[in-house]
Structure formats: C-alpha cells, structure tokens
Tab-separated table of C-alpha atoms and ligand atoms in Angstrom:
chain	number	residue	atom	x	y	z
H	1	MET	CA	1.185	-0.061	-26.048
H	2	ASP	CA	-2.149	-0.517	-24.966
H	3	ARG	CA	-3.994	2.418	-23.623
H	4	LEU	CA	-5.349	2.622	-20.056
H	5	PRO	CA	-9.021	3.154	-19.720
H	6	PHE	CA	-10.045	6.251	-18.196
H	7	ASN	CA	-13.126	5.136	-16.473
H	8	GLY	CA	-14.317	8.962	-15.270
H	9	ASP	CA	-17.573	7.634	-14.207
H	10	ARG	CA	-16.121	4.147	-12.411
H	11	TRP	CA	-13.798	6.210	-10.360
H	12	GLN	CA	-16.765	8.743	-9.539
H	13	SER	CA	-19.188	6.132	-8.451
H	14	SER	CA	-17.040	4.285	-6.257
H	15	LEU	CA	-14.481	6.682	-4.956
H	16	GLN	CA	-16.311	10.028	-5.564
H	17	TRP	CA	-13.336	11.266	-7.198
H	18	GLN	CA	-11.312	11.259	-10.849
H	19	PRO	CA	-7.628	11.656	-12.015
H	20	THR	CA	-7.150	14.931	-13.847
H	21	ASP	CA	-5.741	14.419	-17.489
H	22	ALA	CA	-2.318	15.250	-16.231
H	23	GLN	CA	-2.562	12.306	-13.560
H	24	GLN	CA	-4.134	9.849	-16.321
H	25	GLN	CA	-1.122	10.475	-18.364
H	26	ARG	CA	1.228	10.043	-15.401
H	27	PHE	CA	-0.620	6.891	-14.854
H	28	GLN	CA	0.122	5.877	-18.669
H	29	GLN	CA	3.878	6.625	-18.107
H	30	LEU	CA	3.695	4.580	-14.964
H	31	TYR	CA	1.926	1.564	-16.822
H	32	GLU	CA	4.369	1.745	-19.765
H	33	ALA	CA	7.633	1.787	-17.135
H	34	ILE	CA	6.130	-0.517	-15.128
H	35	LEU	CA	5.699	-3.080	-18.159
H	36	ALA	CA	8.946	-2.357	-19.109
H	37	ALA	CA	11.138	-2.920	-16.370
H	38	ASN	CA	8.541	-6.164	-16.001
H	39	ARG	CA	10.401	-7.648	-18.976
H	40	GLN	CA	13.870	-7.848	-16.730
H	41	ILE	CA	12.605	-8.734	-13.372
H	42	ASN	CA	9.220	-10.153	-12.255
H	43	LEU	CA	7.272	-7.308	-10.722
H	44	THR	CA	3.518	-8.189	-11.569
H	45	ARG	CA	1.588	-10.627	-13.452
H	46	ILE	CA	-1.100	-8.294	-13.950
H	47	THR	CA	-0.459	-6.599	-16.950
H	48	THR	CA	-3.356	-5.977	-19.494
H	49	SER	CA	-4.508	-2.257	-19.287
H	50	GLU	CA	-8.013	-3.091	-18.046
H	51	ASP	CA	-6.362	-5.099	-15.420
H	52	PHE	CA	-3.981	-2.573	-14.228
H	53	TRP	CA	-6.614	-0.448	-14.131
H	54	GLU	CA	-8.579	-2.309	-11.772
H	55	LYS	CA	-6.366	-4.265	-9.744
H	56	HIS	CA	-3.324	-1.749	-9.572
H	57	LEU	CA	-4.191	1.929	-10.070
H	58	TRP	CA	-8.026	1.644	-8.689
H	59	ASP	CA	-7.145	-0.926	-6.040
H	60	SER	CA	-4.374	1.043	-4.748
H	61	LEU	CA	-5.814	4.339	-4.394
H	62	GLN	CA	-9.594	2.702	-3.353
H	63	GLY	CA	-7.712	1.865	0.310
H	64	VAL	CA	-7.001	5.645	0.770
H	65	ALA	CA	-10.413	6.942	-0.280
H	66	PRO	CA	-10.602	8.966	3.119
H	67	TRP	CA	-7.801	11.512	1.757
H	68	LEU	CA	-8.915	11.545	-2.063
H	69	SER	CA	-11.504	14.157	-0.849
H	70	ASP	CA	-9.193	16.275	-0.420
H	71	PRO	CA	-5.933	15.246	-1.702
H	72	GLN	CA	-3.820	18.610	-0.529
H	73	ALA	CA	-5.289	18.504	3.241
H	74	ALA	CA	-2.496	16.545	4.620
H	75	GLU	CA	1.368	15.996	4.273
H	76	LEU	CA	1.571	12.545	5.094
H	77	LYS	CA	4.604	10.631	5.957
H	78	VAL	CA	3.841	7.169	4.443
H	79	VAL	CA	5.492	3.592	3.906
H	80	ASP	CA	4.235	0.778	1.651
H	81	ILE	CA	5.496	-2.615	3.169
H	82	GLY	CA	5.862	-5.175	0.856
H	83	THR	CA	5.627	-3.100	-2.246
H	84	GLY	CA	7.017	-5.268	-4.983
H	85	GLY	CA	6.154	-3.624	-8.304
H	86	GLY	CA	5.177	-0.423	-6.426
H	87	PHE	CA	1.426	-1.471	-5.281
H	88	PRO	CA	-0.255	0.576	-3.299
H	89	GLY	CA	2.841	2.875	-3.141
H	90	LEU	CA	3.055	4.573	-6.649
H	91	PRO	CA	-0.102	5.362	-7.429
H	92	VAL	CA	-0.770	7.117	-4.176
H	93	ALA	CA	2.534	8.874	-4.985
H	94	LEU	CA	1.773	10.443	-8.103
H	95	VAL	CA	-2.172	11.546	-6.665
H	96	PHE	CA	-0.765	12.741	-3.770
H	97	PRO	CA	2.535	14.284	-4.510
H	98	HIS	CA	2.727	16.251	-0.759
H	99	TRP	CA	2.910	12.668	0.851
H	100	ALA	CA	6.702	11.040	1.303
H	101	ILE	CA	6.385	7.794	0.518
H	102	ALA	CA	8.908	5.270	1.509
H	103	LEU	CA	8.842	2.084	-0.619
H	104	MET	CA	10.022	-0.990	1.063
H	105	ASP	CA	10.460	-4.490	0.014
H	106	ALA	CA	12.554	-7.189	1.276
H	107	THR	CA	13.834	-8.177	-2.667
H	108	ARG	CA	16.626	-5.564	-3.135
H	109	LYS	CA	16.171	-6.356	-7.280
H	110	LYS	CA	12.580	-5.244	-7.237
H	111	ILE	CA	13.369	-2.004	-5.328
H	112	ALA	CA	16.215	-1.294	-7.729
H	113	ALA	CA	14.017	-1.936	-10.680
H	114	LEU	CA	11.013	0.900	-9.085
H	115	GLU	CA	14.545	3.415	-8.289
H	116	PHE	CA	15.078	3.140	-12.107
H	117	VAL	CA	11.067	3.493	-12.746
H	118	CYS	CA	10.576	6.400	-10.839
H	119	GLU	CA	13.682	8.124	-11.716
H	120	SER	CA	13.044	7.641	-15.463
H	121	LEU	CA	9.245	9.393	-14.518
H	122	GLY	CA	10.253	11.665	-12.097
H	123	ILE	CA	8.344	10.625	-9.572
H	124	ALA	CA	10.602	12.505	-6.683
H	125	ASN	CA	8.239	12.180	-3.585
H	126	VAL	CA	9.443	8.497	-2.847
H	127	SER	CA	12.331	6.902	-1.359
H	128	PHE	CA	13.385	3.376	-1.420
H	129	LEU	CA	14.151	0.845	1.558
H	130	PRO	CA	15.562	-2.677	0.092
H	131	GLN	CA	15.014	-4.633	3.621
H	132	ARG	CA	12.853	-6.339	5.656
H	133	ALA	CA	10.154	-4.799	7.585
H	134	GLU	CA	11.451	-6.657	10.934
H	135	GLN	CA	14.983	-4.908	10.233
H	136	VAL	CA	13.691	-1.410	9.409
H	137	ALA	CA	10.946	-1.192	12.282
H	138	HIS	CA	13.846	-1.725	14.824
H	139	GLN	CA	16.076	1.186	13.334
H	140	PRO	CA	15.624	4.478	15.102
H	141	THR	CA	15.139	6.572	12.080
H	142	HIS	CA	12.153	4.659	10.997
H	143	ARG	CA	10.720	3.182	14.046
H	144	GLU	CA	7.488	5.364	14.990
H	145	ALA	CA	8.007	7.881	12.173
H	146	TYR	CA	5.107	7.133	9.748
H	147	ASP	CA	1.533	8.691	9.956
H	148	LEU	CA	0.257	5.918	7.406
H	149	ALA	CA	1.483	2.413	6.407
H	150	LEU	CA	-0.350	0.642	3.302
H	151	LEU	CA	0.330	-2.975	3.121
H	152	ARG	CA	-1.230	-5.346	0.204
H	153	ALA	CA	-0.808	-8.936	-0.132
H	154	VAL	CA	2.244	-9.120	1.951
H	155	GLY	CA	0.718	-12.138	4.497
H	156	PRO	CA	-1.534	-12.941	7.043
H	157	VAL	CA	-3.005	-9.932	8.743
H	158	ASN	CA	-1.748	-10.742	12.354
H	159	THR	CA	2.047	-10.535	10.023
H	160	CYS	CA	0.782	-7.195	8.462
H	161	ALA	CA	-0.167	-5.966	12.147
H	162	GLU	CA	3.638	-6.763	13.452
H	163	TYR	CA	5.008	-5.079	10.855
H	164	ALA	CA	2.923	-2.040	10.544
H	165	LEU	CA	2.600	-0.899	14.100
H	166	PRO	CA	6.353	-0.507	15.228
H	167	LEU	CA	6.608	1.727	12.169
H	168	LEU	CA	3.592	4.676	12.908
H	169	LYS	CA	3.878	7.504	15.234
H	170	MET	CA	1.203	7.371	17.865
H	171	GLU	CA	-2.084	7.795	16.083
H	172	GLY	CA	-0.743	7.093	13.035
H	173	GLN	CA	-2.632	4.470	10.755
H	174	ALA	CA	-2.689	1.508	8.799
H	175	ILE	CA	-4.381	0.163	5.945
H	176	LEU	CA	-4.317	-3.623	5.368
H	177	TYR	CA	-5.730	-4.321	1.817
H	178	ARG	CA	-7.712	-7.464	1.869
H	179	GLY	CA	-9.764	-9.099	-0.394
H	180	GLN	CA	-12.229	-11.707	1.458
H	181	TRP	CA	-12.714	-10.638	5.019
H	182	THR	CA	-13.760	-13.366	8.034
H	183	ALA	CA	-15.247	-12.813	11.438
H	184	GLU	CA	-12.716	-15.633	12.380
H	185	GLU	CA	-9.789	-13.166	11.179
H	186	GLU	CA	-11.138	-10.221	12.654
H	187	ASP	CA	-11.511	-11.836	15.923
H	188	GLY	CA	-7.874	-12.826	15.520
H	189	LEU	CA	-6.921	-9.413	14.682
H	190	THR	CA	-8.479	-7.615	17.626
H	191	ALA	CA	-7.129	-10.171	20.055
H	192	ILE	CA	-3.523	-9.472	19.359
H	193	LEU	CA	-3.644	-5.788	18.528
H	194	PRO	CA	-3.475	-4.777	22.309
H	195	ARG	CA	-0.202	-6.328	22.629
H	196	LEU	CA	1.083	-4.013	19.450
H	197	GLY	CA	-0.117	-0.902	20.963
H	198	GLY	CA	-2.850	-1.202	18.150
H	199	LYS	CA	-6.554	-0.569	17.821
H	200	LEU	CA	-9.041	-1.629	14.725
H	201	LEU	CA	-10.441	1.511	14.024
H	202	GLU	CA	-12.581	0.309	11.166
H	203	VAL	CA	-13.263	-2.017	8.458
H	204	ARG	CA	-14.206	-0.280	4.675
H	205	SER	CA	-15.572	-2.813	2.142
H	206	GLN	CA	-15.276	-2.183	-1.839
H	207	THR	CA	-16.243	-3.787	-5.002
H	208	THR	CA	-13.828	-3.718	-7.684
H	209	PRO	CA	-15.656	-1.745	-10.545
H	210	LEU	CA	-14.837	-4.136	-13.409
H	211	THR	CA	-14.659	-7.296	-12.412
H	212	GLN	CA	-16.935	-7.003	-9.052
H	213	GLY	CA	-14.009	-8.618	-6.876
H	214	VAL	CA	-14.289	-8.248	-3.210
H	215	ARG	CA	-12.187	-6.089	-1.178
H	216	HIS	CA	-11.883	-5.306	2.227
H	217	ASN	CA	-9.755	-2.344	3.675
H	218	VAL	CA	-8.934	-2.571	7.428
H	219	MET	CA	-7.923	0.304	9.175
H	220	LEU	CA	-5.606	0.507	12.276
H	221	THR	CA	-4.698	2.614	14.663
H	222	LYS	CA	-1.628	3.303	17.099
H	223	VAL	CA	-3.166	4.040	20.699
H	224	GLU	CA	-0.212	2.953	23.062
H	225	ARG	CA	3.723	2.632	22.039
H	226	THR	CA	4.858	-0.962	20.923
H	227	PRO	CA	6.952	-2.735	23.248
H	228	ASP	CA	10.733	-2.715	21.609
H	229	LYS	CA	10.562	-6.863	21.127
H	230	PHE	CA	8.255	-6.072	18.184
H	231	PRO	CA	8.666	-6.763	15.557
H	232	ARG	CA	10.458	-10.462	16.435
H	233	LEU	CA	13.327	-11.515	14.766
H	234	PRO	CA	13.225	-11.702	10.775
H	235	GLY	CA	11.040	-14.195	9.613
H	236	ILE	CA	9.109	-15.270	12.615
H	237	PRO	CA	6.007	-12.629	12.290
H	238	ALA	CA	5.163	-14.512	8.623
H	239	LYS	CA	6.159	-18.438	10.280
H	240	THR	CA	4.519	-17.706	13.925
H	241	PRO	CA	1.793	-14.959	13.266
H	242	LEU	CA	0.504	-13.706	17.049
H	243	VAL	CA	-2.563	-15.299	18.503
N	1	LIG	N1	2.110	-5.295	-2.353
N	1	LIG	C1	2.602	-5.719	-3.845
N	1	LIG	C2	3.404	-6.620	-4.065
N	1	LIG	C3	2.791	-7.901	-3.269
N	1	LIG	S1	3.684	-9.666	-3.200
N	1	LIG	C4	0.936	-5.827	-4.580
N	1	LIG	O1	-0.087	-6.156	-3.789
N	1	LIG	O2	1.178	-5.890	-5.597
N	1	LIG	C5	4.536	-9.208	-1.231
N	1	LIG	C6	5.975	-8.484	-1.514
N	1	LIG	O3	6.166	-8.433	0.277
N	1	LIG	C7	7.146	-9.262	-2.153
N	1	LIG	O4	7.368	-8.392	-3.021
N	1	LIG	C8	8.586	-9.887	-0.967
N	1	LIG	O5	9.455	-9.402	-1.229
N	1	LIG	C9	7.656	-8.606	0.292
N	1	LIG	N2	7.517	-9.121	1.386
N	1	LIG	C10	7.366	-10.228	2.018
N	1	LIG	N3	7.718	-10.109	3.546
N	1	LIG	C11	8.557	-8.954	3.663
N	1	LIG	C12	8.810	-8.030	4.876
N	1	LIG	N4	9.068	-8.865	6.262
N	1	LIG	N5	9.589	-7.116	4.652
N	1	LIG	C13	9.368	-6.321	3.777
N	1	LIG	N6	9.034	-7.410	2.488
N	1	LIG	C14	8.476	-7.831	2.700
C-alpha cells in the first residue's frame, strides 16, 4: 500500500496548519480503509496517494480552514450532505474529534461502507444518515439542528442551498465546496437565498497545492427561519433548482 505524502510545508503555506504525526497516521489508515472498501463498492475514483492527499484530505480540510487555527475552540454539530466516500466529512471528523458529524447520503450502500470503515478505524464522532436531504430536513430531530453543513459535488449551487438551509440552526453556516465560481452563479444564488432564510457570508478562493486547481468555498449563514415548504419533494430541488 502506498504511503500518503506528509507535505507539511504545503499544509502550512496554504492553511497555516499541519497534521500531527498521530493525525497523519489516521489519514493513512483512512486512505487504506477507503481503498479497501472501494474494491466492494464504488466510493471514489481518486486512488493514488498524491491525488488522495490533494483532492480528498487537503480539499476536505481547506473548506473548514476558519476553524483550523483552534480546532478545540468549538463543539459543532455538523452534517455532510451527499458525503459519497466520506468527503469532506471523514477528514474533518479526524481533525475535529469534538465535533459530531452526521454523514448523509441517498445511497444506502455507500453509508453502509462508511459505517464499516468508521467501525474498523474506531472513528466515534460520526453518525450515519442513509437518506435524502429532502427527507431528513423535514424530520424534527434534524430540522434546524446543525451548526454547520458541508456539501461537496452535490449539484447546482441553488440545489445545495435548498438542501442545507433547512438543516441549519439560526446563525448556523453552510460551506459549499465549489471549483470554478462565476458572477452568474453568485447572482443566481443571492437572488434565491432570502426565500430560504439564508445570506451569503463570503466566497473564499484557494489553489490546490499540488496541481494548482481552482477552489471556491461559498459560505452561507441562516438569518431567518426557512419556510416549512423547503426543501421541496425528493428530486425537485435537483431537477428544478430555485430561480
Ligand atoms: N461529497 C462527496 C461525493 C460527491 S458525489 C465528494 O465530494 O467526494 C454526490 C453524492 O451525493 C452521491 O454519493 C449521491 O448519492 C449524493 N446525493 C445526491 N443527491 C442527494 C440528496 N438529495 N440527498 C442525499 N445525498 C445525495
């Protein structure tokens, strides 16, 4: 099995943070467990050690950069919507052991694979939601229950906003992990956010350290309660994003 690169200088110069040796060991265990699970069910196409480091570990953690300067400071309730192979949720769970992270995905088999991975690695600060965001967000135990929602590669930005905002507490935040980001997308998003009780906080940009890819993190916050009719019925937010 390949060793993941440590890349301490790359972490440091991009995020002003770097993993401890113990965290690096956990990353290596995660890499091996995800690749093993990937032989049973398609979780990720990113499998080389360099790609895994940059596109899964580094990328997952760059989205929560505002919290890396003091990982113990907050105890957040987090939901990773459309976690797939566990990204960004699992690297975040390893670096923020005081956070409680719900891994949500519509594909039950992916969540079952992640349960096995977390069980075998003893990752205890995670829970599992094998359901669609449109359903979870109407359940009283989950609606307005989260401090932070993370979404990477789950669809158009307005679809992501409709999934995330109902799940957030007042003043909670959502981080939408995006690649390219255009003025049109930003205008389209700011036009619909008031209907969901949301507000655009900021858009942070990053360059991936090994291949110089473009990343944008769109940070939303909840300023008013989301009307009960959102999210709409399963499938609708993706098929017909709010305009
Ligand atoms: N976040 C991961 C996976 C992205 S692929 C990563 O960046 O690597 C998108 C995932 O979102 C898929 O696993 C799909 O099953 C899930 N998904 C899509 N729509 C969803 C919804 N409405 N609710 C929950 N999960 C959803």
